[in-house]
Short mmCIF file of C-alpha atoms in Angstrom, two decimals:
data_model
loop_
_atom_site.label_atom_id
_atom_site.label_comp_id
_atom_site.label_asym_id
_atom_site.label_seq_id
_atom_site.Cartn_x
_atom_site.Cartn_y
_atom_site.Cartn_z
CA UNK A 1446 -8.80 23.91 -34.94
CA UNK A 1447 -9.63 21.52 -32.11
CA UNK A 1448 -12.28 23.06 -29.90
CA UNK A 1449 -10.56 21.59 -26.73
CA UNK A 1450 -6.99 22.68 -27.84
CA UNK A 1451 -5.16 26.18 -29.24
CA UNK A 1452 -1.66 27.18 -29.49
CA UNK A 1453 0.16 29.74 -28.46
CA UNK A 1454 2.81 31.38 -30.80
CA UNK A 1455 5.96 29.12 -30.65
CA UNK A 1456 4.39 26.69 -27.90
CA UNK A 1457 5.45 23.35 -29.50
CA UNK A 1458 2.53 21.12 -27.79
CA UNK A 1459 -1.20 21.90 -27.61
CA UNK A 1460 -2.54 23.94 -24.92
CA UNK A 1461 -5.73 21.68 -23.86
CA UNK A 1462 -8.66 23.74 -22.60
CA UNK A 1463 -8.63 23.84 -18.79
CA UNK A 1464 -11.94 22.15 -19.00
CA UNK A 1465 -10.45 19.30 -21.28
CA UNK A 1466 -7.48 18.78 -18.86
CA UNK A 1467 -10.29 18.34 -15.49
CA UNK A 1468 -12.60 16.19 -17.88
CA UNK A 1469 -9.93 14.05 -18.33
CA UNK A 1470 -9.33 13.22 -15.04
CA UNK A 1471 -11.75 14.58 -12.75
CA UNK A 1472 -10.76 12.96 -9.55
CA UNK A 1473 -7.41 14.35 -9.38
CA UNK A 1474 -8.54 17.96 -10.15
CA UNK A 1475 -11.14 18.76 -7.18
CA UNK A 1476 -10.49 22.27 -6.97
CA UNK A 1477 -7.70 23.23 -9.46
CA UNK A 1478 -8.30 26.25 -11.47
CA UNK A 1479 -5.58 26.38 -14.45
CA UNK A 1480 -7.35 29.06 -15.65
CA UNK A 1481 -5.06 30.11 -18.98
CA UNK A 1482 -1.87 29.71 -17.75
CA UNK A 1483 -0.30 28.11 -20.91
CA UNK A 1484 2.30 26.13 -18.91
CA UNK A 1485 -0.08 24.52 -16.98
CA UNK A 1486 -2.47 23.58 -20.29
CA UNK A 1487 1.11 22.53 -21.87
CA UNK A 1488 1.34 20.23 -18.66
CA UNK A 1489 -2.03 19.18 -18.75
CA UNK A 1490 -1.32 17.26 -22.25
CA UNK A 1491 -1.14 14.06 -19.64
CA UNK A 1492 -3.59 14.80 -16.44
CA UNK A 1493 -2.20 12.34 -15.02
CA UNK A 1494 1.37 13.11 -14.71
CA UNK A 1495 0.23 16.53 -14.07
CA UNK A 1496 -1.69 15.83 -11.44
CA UNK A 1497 1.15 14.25 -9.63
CA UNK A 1498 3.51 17.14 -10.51
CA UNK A 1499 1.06 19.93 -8.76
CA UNK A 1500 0.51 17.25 -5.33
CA UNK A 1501 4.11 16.91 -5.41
CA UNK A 1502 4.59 20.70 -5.34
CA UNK A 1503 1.62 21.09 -2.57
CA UNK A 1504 3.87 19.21 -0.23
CA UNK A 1505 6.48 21.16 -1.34
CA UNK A 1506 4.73 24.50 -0.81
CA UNK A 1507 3.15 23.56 2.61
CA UNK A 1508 6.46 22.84 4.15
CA UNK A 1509 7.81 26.03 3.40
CA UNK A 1510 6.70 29.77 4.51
CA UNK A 1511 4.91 31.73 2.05
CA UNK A 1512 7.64 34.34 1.97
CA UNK A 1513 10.97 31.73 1.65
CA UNK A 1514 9.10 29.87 -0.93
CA UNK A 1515 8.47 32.80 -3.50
CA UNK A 1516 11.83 34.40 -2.60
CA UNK A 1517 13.71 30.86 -3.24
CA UNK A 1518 11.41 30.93 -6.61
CA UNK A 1519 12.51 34.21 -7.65
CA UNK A 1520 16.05 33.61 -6.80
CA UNK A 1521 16.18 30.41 -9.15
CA UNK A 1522 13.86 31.89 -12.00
CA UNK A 1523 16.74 35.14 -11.83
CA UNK A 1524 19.43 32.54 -12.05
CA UNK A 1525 17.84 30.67 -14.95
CA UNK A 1526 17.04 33.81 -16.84
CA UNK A 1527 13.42 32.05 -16.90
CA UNK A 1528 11.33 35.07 -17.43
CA UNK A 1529 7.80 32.78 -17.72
CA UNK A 1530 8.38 32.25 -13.96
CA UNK A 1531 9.70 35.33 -12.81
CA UNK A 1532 6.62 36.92 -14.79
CA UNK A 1533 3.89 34.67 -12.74
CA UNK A 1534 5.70 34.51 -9.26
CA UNK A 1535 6.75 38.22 -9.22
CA UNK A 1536 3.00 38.88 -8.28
CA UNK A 1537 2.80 36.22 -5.96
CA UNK A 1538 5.99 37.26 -4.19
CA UNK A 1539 4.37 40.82 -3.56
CA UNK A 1540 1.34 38.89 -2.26
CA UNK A 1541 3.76 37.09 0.15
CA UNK A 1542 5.38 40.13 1.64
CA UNK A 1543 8.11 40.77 -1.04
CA UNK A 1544 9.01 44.43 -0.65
CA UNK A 1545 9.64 45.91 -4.66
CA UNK A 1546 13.26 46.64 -3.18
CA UNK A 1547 13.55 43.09 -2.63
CA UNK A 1548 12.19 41.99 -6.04
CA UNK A 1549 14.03 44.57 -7.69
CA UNK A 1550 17.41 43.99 -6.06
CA UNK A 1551 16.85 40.08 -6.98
CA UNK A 1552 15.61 40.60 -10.97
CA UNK A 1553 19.27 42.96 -10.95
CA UNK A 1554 21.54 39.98 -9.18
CA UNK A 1555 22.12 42.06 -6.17
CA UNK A 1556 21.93 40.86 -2.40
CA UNK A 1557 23.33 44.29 -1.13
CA UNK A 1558 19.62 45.63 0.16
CA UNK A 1559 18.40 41.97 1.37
CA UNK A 1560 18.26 41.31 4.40
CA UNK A 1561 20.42 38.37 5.49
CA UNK A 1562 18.36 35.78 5.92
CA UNK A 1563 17.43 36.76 2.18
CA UNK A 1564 20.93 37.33 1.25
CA UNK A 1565 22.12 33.71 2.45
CA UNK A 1566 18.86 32.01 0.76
CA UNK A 1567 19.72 33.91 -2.79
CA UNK A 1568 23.13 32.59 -2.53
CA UNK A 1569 22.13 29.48 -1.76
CA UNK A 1570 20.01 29.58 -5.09
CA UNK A 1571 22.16 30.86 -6.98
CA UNK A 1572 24.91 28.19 -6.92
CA UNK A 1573 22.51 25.51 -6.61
CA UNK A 1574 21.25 26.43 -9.96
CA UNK A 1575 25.09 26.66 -11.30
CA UNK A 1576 25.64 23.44 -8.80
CA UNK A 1577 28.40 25.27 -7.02
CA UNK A 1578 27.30 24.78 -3.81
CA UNK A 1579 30.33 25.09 -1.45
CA UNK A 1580 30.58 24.30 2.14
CA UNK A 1581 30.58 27.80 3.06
CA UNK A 1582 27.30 28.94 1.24
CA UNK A 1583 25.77 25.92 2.62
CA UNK A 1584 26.76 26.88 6.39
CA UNK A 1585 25.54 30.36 5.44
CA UNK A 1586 22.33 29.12 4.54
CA UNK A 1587 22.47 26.90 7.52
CA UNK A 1588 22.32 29.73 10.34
CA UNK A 1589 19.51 31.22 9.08
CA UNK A 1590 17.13 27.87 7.68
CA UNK A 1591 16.89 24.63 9.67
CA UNK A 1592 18.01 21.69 7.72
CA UNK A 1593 14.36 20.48 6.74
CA UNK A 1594 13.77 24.02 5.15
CA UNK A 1595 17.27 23.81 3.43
CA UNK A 1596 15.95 20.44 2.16
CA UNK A 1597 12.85 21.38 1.12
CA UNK A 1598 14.21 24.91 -0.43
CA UNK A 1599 16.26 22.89 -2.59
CA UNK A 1600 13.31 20.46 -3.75
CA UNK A 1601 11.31 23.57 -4.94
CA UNK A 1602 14.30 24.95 -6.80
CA UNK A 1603 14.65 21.24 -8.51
CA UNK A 1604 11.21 21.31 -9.21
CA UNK A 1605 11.54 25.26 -11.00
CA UNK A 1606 14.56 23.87 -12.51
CA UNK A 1607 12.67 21.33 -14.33
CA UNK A 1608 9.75 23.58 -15.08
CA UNK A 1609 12.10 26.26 -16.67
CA UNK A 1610 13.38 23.18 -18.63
CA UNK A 1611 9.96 22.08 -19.78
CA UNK A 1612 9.21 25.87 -20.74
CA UNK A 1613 12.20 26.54 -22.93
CA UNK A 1614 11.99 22.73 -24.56
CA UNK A 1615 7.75 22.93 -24.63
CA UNK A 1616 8.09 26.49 -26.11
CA UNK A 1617 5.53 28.01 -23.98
CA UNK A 1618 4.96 31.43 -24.08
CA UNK A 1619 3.97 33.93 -21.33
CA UNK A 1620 0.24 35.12 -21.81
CA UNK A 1621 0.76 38.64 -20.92
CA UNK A 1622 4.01 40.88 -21.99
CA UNK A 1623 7.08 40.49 -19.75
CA UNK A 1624 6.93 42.33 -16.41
CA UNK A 1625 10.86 43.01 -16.53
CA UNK A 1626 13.31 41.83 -14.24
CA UNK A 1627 12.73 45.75 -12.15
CA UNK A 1628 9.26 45.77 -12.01
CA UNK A 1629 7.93 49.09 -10.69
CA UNK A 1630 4.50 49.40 -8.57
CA UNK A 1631 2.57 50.08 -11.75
CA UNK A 1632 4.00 46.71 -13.30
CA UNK A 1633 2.48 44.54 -10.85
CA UNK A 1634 -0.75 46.52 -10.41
CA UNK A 1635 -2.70 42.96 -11.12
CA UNK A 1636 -6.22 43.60 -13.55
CA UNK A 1637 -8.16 41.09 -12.33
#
């Protein structure tokens, strides 16, 4: 087996060392730290193009707050049925401010205990995932997210889209067992 590249089971491309993926082009990784998340290393197969992908997504991620973003991710990974990303952004959504209720109420396809600035954004998600986006769940989303957030919300869903599309064709595999779409407190106690 290549030293620089392993496989995870099912993952149809080679997972390149993190190492392999910086070596290769050094400039554009300053500070990343892919550590062993296998869809990253199934990205990093061209540097280059992955590179681009993760500025892309800064942008993305700085225009939004911390909280919308990772509720907007978990609303489109729930609507995918994309459990890799539900599994890495349910910890990063209780990092943001998530409350489990809120997780939970999203991984069951429920807006009853959100709040409605919550509710209106999972909607929102929802059918622009099924592209069924009406007038009316656009004007919900509209009174509670200015229309650069409602732009840039549905970027980051486009860009999750795409990753959950890369994932499934890619065959990468989660590195740690499923969390579950109702994670309790013990689930996402994090071993770092």
């Amino acid at each position: 087996m290549d030293p620089d590249h392993d496989t995870a089971p099912d993952t149809r491309v080679p997972l390149p060392d993190s190492s392999a993926v910086v070596e290769a082009a050094p400039e554009l990784f300053d500070s990343l730290a892919i550590d062993d998340l296998h869809v990253a290393r199934a990205m990093g197969n061209d540097p280059t193009v992955f590179a681009g992908l993760l500025e892309y997504l800064d942008v993305l991620y700085a225009a939004l707050p911390e909280r919308t973003r990772e509720l907007a991710i978990l609303a489109a990974a729930r609507a995918l049925d994309d459990r890799y990303e539900w599994h890495q952004h349910v910890f990063e959504a209780r990092e943001a401010g998530l409350s489990l209720a809120t997780i939970r109420a999203i991984g069951r396809d429920e807006t009853d205990p959100l709040a409605d600035d919550a509710t209106a954004l999972v909607a929102y998600v929802r059918a622009y995932c099924d592209r069924a986006v009406t007038d009316t769940i656009h004007e919900r989303a509209t009174a509670h997210y200015e229309p650069a957030e409602l732009v840039a919300i549905a970027l980051l869903v486009s860009h999750y889209v795409g990753t959950g599309l890369f994932i499934d064709a890619m065959g990468v595999t989660p590195e740690t067992a499923f969390v579950g779409w109702e994670p309790t407190e013990r689930d996402l106690e994090r071993v770092d």
